[in-house]
Coordinates of C-alpha atoms and ligand atoms in Angstrom, one line a residue:
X1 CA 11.5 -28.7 10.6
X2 CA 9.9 -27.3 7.8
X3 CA 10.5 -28.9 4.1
X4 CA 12.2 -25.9 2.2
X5 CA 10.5 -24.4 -1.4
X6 CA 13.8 -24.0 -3.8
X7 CA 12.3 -21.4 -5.8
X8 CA 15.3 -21.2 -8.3
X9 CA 14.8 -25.0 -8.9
X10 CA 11.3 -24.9 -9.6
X11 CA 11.9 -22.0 -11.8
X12 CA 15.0 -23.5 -13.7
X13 CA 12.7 -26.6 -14.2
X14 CA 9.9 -24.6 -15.8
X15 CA 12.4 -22.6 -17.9
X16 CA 13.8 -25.7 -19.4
X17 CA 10.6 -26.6 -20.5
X18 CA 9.9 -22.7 -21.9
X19 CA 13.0 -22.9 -23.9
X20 CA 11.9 -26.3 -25.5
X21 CA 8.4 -24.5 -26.2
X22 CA 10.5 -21.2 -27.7
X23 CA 12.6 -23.7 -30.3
X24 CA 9.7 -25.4 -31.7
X25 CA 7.6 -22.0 -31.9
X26 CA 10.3 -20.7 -33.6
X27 CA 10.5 -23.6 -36.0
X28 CA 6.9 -23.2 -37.2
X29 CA 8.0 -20.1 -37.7
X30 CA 6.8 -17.8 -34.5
X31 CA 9.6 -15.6 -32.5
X32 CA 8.2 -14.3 -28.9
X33 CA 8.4 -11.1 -28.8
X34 CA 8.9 -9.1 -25.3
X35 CA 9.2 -5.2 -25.3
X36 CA 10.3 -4.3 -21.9
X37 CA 9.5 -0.2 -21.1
X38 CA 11.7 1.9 -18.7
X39 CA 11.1 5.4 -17.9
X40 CA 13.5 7.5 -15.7
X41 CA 17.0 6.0 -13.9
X42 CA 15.5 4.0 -10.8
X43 CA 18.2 1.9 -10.1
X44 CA 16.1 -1.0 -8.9
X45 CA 14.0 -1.1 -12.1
X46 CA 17.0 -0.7 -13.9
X47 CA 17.8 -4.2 -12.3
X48 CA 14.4 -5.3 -12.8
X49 CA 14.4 -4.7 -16.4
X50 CA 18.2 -6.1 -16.9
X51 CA 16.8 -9.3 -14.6
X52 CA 14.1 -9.6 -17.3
X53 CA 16.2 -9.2 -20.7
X54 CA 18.4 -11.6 -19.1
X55 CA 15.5 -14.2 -18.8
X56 CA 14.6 -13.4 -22.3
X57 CA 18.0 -14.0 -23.8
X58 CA 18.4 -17.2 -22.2
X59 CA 14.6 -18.5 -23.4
X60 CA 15.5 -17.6 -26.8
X61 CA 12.8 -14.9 -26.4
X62 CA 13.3 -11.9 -29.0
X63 CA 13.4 -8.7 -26.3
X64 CA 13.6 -5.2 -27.0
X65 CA 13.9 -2.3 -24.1
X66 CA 13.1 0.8 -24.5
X67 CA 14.3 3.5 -22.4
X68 CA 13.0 7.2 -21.9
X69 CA 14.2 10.0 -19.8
X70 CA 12.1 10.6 -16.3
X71 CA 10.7 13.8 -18.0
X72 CA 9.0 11.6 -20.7
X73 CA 5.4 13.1 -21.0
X74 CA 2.2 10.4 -20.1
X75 CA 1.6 11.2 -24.0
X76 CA 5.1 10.7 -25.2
X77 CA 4.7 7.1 -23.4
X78 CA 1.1 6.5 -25.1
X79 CA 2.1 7.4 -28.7
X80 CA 4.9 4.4 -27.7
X81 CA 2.7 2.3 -26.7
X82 CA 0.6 2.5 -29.2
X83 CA 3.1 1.7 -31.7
X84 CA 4.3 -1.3 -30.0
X85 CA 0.2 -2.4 -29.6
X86 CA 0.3 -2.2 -33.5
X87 CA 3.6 -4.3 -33.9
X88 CA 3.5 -7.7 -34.9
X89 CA 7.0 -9.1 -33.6
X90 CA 6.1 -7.7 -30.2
X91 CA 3.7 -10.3 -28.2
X92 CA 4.5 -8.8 -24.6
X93 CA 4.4 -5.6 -24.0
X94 CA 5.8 -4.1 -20.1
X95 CA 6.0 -1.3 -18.6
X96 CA 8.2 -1.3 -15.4
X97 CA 6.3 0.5 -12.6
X98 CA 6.7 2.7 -10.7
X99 CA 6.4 5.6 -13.5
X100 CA 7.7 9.4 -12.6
X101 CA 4.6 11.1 -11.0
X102 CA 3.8 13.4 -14.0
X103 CA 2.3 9.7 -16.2
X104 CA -0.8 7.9 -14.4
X105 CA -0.2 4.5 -14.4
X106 CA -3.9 3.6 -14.7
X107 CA -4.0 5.5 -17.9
X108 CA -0.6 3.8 -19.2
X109 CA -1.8 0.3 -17.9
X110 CA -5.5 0.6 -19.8
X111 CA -3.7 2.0 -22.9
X112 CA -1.7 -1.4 -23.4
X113 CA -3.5 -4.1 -25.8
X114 CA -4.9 -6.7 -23.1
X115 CA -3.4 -9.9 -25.3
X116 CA -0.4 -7.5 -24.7
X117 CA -0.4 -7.5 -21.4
X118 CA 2.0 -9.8 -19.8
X119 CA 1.8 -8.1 -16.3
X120 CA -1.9 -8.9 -16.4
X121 CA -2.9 -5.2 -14.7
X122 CA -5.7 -4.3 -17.4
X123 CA -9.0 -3.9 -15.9
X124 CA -9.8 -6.6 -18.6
X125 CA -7.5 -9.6 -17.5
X126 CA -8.1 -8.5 -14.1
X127 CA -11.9 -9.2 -14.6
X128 CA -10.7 -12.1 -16.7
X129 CA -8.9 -13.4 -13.2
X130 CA -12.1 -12.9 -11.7
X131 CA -14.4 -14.9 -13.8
X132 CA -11.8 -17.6 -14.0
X133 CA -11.1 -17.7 -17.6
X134 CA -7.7 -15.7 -18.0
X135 CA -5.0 -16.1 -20.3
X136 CA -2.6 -14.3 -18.3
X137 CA -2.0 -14.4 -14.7
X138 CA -0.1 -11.9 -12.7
X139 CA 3.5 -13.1 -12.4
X140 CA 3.9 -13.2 -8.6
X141 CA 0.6 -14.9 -7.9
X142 CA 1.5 -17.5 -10.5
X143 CA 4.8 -18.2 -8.8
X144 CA 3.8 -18.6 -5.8
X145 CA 0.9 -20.9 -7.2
X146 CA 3.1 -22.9 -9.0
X147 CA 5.7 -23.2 -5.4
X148 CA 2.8 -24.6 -3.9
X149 CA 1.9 -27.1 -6.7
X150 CA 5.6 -28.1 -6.2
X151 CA 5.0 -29.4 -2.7
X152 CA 2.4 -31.6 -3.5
X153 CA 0.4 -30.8 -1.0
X154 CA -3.7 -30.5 -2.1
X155 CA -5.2 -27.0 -2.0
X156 CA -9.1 -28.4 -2.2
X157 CA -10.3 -27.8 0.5
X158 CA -7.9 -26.4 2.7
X159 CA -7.9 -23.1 4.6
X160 CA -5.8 -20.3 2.7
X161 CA -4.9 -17.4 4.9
X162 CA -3.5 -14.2 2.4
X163 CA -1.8 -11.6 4.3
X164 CA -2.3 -8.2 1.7
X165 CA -4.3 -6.7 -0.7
X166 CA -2.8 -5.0 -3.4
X167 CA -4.2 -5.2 -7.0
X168 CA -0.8 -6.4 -7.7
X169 CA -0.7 -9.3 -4.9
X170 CA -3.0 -10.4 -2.5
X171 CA -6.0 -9.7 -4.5
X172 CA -5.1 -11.9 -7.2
X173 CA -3.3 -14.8 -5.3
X174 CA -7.0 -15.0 -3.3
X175 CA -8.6 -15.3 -6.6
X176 CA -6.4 -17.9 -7.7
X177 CA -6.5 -19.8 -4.5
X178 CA -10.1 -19.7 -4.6
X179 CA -10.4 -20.9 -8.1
X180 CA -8.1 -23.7 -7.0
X181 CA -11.1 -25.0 -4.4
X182 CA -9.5 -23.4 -0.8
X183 CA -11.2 -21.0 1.2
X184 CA -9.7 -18.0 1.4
X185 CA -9.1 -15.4 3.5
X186 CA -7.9 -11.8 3.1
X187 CA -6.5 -10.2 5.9
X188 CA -4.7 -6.4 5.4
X189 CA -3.7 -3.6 8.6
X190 CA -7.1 -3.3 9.7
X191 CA -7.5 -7.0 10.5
X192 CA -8.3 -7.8 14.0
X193 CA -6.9 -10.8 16.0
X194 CA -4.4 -11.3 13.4
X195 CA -2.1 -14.3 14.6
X196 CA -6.2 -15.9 15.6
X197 CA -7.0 -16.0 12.0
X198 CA -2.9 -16.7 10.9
X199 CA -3.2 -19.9 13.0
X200 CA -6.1 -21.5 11.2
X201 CA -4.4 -21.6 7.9
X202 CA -3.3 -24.9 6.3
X203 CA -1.6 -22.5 3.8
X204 CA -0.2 -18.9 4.8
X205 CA 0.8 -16.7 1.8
X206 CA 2.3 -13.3 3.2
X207 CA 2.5 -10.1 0.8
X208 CA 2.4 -7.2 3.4
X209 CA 6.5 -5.5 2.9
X210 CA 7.1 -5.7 6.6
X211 CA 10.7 -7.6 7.8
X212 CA 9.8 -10.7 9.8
X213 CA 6.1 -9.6 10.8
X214 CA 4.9 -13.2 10.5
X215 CA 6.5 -15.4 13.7
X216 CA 6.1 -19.0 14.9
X217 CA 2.6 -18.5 17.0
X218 CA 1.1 -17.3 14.2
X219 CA 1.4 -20.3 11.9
X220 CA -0.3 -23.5 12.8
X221 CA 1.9 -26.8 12.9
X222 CA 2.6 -28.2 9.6
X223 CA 0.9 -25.3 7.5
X224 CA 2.4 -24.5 3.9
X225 CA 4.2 -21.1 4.1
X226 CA 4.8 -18.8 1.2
X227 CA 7.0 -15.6 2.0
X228 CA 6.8 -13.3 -1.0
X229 CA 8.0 -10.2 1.0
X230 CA 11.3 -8.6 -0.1
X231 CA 12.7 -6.0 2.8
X232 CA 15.8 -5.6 4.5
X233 CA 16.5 -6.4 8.3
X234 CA 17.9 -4.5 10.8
X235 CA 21.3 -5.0 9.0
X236 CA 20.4 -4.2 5.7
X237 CA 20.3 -7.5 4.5
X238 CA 17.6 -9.0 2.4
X239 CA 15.0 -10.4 4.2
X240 CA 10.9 -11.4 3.9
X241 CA 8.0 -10.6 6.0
X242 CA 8.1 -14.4 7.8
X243 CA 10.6 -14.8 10.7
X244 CA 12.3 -17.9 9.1
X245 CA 14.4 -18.8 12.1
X246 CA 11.2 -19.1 14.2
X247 CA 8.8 -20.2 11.4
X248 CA 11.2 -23.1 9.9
X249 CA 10.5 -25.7 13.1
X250 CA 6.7 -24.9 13.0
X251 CA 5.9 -25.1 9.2
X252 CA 5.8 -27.7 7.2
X253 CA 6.7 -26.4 4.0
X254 CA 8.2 -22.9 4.0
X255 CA 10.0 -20.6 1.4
X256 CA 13.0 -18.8 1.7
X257 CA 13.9 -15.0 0.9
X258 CA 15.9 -15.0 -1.2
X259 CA 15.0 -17.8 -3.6
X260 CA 11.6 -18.7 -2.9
X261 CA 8.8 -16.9 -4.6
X262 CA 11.6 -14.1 -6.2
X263 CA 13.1 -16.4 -9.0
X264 CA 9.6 -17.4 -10.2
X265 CA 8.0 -14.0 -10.7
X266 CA 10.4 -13.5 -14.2
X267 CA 9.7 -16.8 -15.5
X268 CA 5.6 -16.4 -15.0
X269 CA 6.9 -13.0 -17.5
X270 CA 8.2 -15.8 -19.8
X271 CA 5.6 -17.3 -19.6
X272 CA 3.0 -15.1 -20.6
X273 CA 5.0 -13.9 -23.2
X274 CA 5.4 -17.2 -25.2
X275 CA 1.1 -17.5 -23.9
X276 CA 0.7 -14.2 -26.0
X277 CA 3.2 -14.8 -28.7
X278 CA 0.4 -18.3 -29.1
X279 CA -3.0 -16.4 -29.2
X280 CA -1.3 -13.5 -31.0
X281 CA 0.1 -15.9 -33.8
X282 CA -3.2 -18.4 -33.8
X283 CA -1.0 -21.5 -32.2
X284 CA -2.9 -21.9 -29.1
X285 CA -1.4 -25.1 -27.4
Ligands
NAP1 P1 1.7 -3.2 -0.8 O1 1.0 -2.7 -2.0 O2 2.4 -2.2 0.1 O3 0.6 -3.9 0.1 C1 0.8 -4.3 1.4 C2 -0.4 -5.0 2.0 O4 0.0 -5.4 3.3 C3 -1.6 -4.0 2.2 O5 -2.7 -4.7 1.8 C4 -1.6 -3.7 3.7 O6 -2.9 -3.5 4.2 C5 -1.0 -5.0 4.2 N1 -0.4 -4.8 5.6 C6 0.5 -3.8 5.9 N2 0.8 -3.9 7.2 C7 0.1 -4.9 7.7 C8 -0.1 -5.4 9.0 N3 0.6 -5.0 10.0 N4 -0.9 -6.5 9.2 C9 -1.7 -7.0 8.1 N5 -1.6 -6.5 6.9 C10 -0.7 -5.5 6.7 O7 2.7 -4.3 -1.1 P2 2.8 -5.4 -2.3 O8 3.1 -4.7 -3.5 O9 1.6 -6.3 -2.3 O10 4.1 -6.2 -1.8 C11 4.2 -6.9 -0.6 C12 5.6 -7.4 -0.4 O11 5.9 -8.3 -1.4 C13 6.7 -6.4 -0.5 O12 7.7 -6.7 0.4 C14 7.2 -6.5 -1.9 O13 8.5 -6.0 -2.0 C15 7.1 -7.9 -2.1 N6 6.9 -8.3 -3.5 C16 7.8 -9.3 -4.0 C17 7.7 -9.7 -5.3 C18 8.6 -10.8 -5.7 O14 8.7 -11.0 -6.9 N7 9.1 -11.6 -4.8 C19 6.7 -9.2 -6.2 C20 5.9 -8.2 -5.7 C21 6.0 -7.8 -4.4 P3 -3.8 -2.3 3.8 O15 -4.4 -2.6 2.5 O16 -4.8 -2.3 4.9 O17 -2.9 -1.1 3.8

């Protein structure tokens, strides 16, 4: 039976620790700032961003949002992020994707100030992530590094097996796990022999937004298992892309959905906010 990942007490840990950080920041005199951007009425980002202000309040984070109609023109959104790249009280600056189809994202992500960018999507922290001297990571990929960390178990070494590779995802989480000594593996939907490669993996991380895809012969005994799929089942009930009743006896170490990797991806927001609040006020610690 597989040791379960508690992704809300890893993350309430690490957030104890943030809010410690926050107090004494604030008394040397530094506020983290977080401005949190929402364009149009999608309810889920409406969630997302509420989620988010939520985590802010209760760091002791200074958060602003800042909402604009879905008609809002790509250079009614630059102008706004301009103005927030020029503020000094703002350290973080987010824009919650997806945008209405008349702004390109790529245009709205390069236009954001890279020590801004707490999502770490500019093709500079994303090159950054590459070279293996970032400042930011993306929050997902951090979680789910720091859920391993949690378990103890040594990455050096091992074989890593990432299922997805979206800029926002699997690409960076195979970065990370290579700069962490493993030896990675992508695999995406043109992957052959899937389950054959699956199998060899000491730890599986699966990003691919398909309900229980991943199922007990395609994880080798003991292997670590991080779900960070978020999809419904055939009830409607929220589910990941791992088959947890039939993974849980084979795995060794194995997250749930929800709270595994989903609590963590907010406080990684936190914490690149109070990293950029740091290099932004010249108190690197
Ligand atoms: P995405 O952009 O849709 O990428 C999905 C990836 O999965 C693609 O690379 C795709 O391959 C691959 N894939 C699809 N079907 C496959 C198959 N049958 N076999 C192998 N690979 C397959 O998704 P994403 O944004 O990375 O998100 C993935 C999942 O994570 C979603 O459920 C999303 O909701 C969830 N998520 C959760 C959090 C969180 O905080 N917990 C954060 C972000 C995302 P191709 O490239 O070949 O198409």
């Amino acid at each position: 039976m597989a040791v379960i990942i508690d992704g809300k007490a890893v993350s309430a840990r690490l957030r104890r620790e943030m809010t410690a950080e926050v107090a004494a920041l604030k008394e040397a005199g530094l506020v983290p700032g977080l401005a949190v951007v929402l364009v149009g009425e999608d309810p889920a980002s409406q969630v997302y961003v509420r989620n988010k202000m939520r985590a802010c309040e209760e760091l002791g984070i200074r958060s602003r949002d800042y909402r604009l109609p879905g008609d809002t023109t790509e250079e009614a959104l630059l102008d706004l992020i301009g103005e927030l790249n020029r503020r000094e009280d703002v350290h973080g600056i987010l824009v919650q994707l997806p945008l209405p189809k008349q702004i390109r994202e790529e245009a709205v992500i390069a236009a954001i100030a890279p020590e801004k960018d707490v999502d770490a999507f500019h093709a500079r922290n994303v090159g950054k992530i590459v070279q293996g001297s970032y400042d930011f990571l993306p929050c997902t990929p951090a979680g789910v590094l720091e859920l391993i960390r949690s378990t103890g178990v040594s990455v050096t070494g091992k074989e890593c097996v990432v299922i997805g590779r979206s800029n926002i995802v699997g690409k960076p989480m195979a970065m990370l796990m290579l700069h962490e000594n493993a030896t990675v593996t992508i695999c995406h939907s043109r992957t052959q022999n899937l389950p054959q490669v699956t199998r060899r993996a000491d730890i599986l991380i699966v990003a691919i937004g398909k309900a229980k895809f991943v199922t007990a012969d395609m994880v080798k005994p003991g292997a670590v298992v991080i779900d960070v799929g978020m999809d419904r089942d055939e009830n409607g009930k929220l589910c990941g892309d791992v088959d947890f009743a039939s993974v849980e006896p084979v795995a060794g170490y194995l997250t749930p959905v929800p709270g595994g990797v989903g609590p963590m991806t907010i406080t990684m927001l936190m914490r690149n906010t109070i990293t950029a609040a740091k290099l932004l006020g010249g108190r690197r610690g």
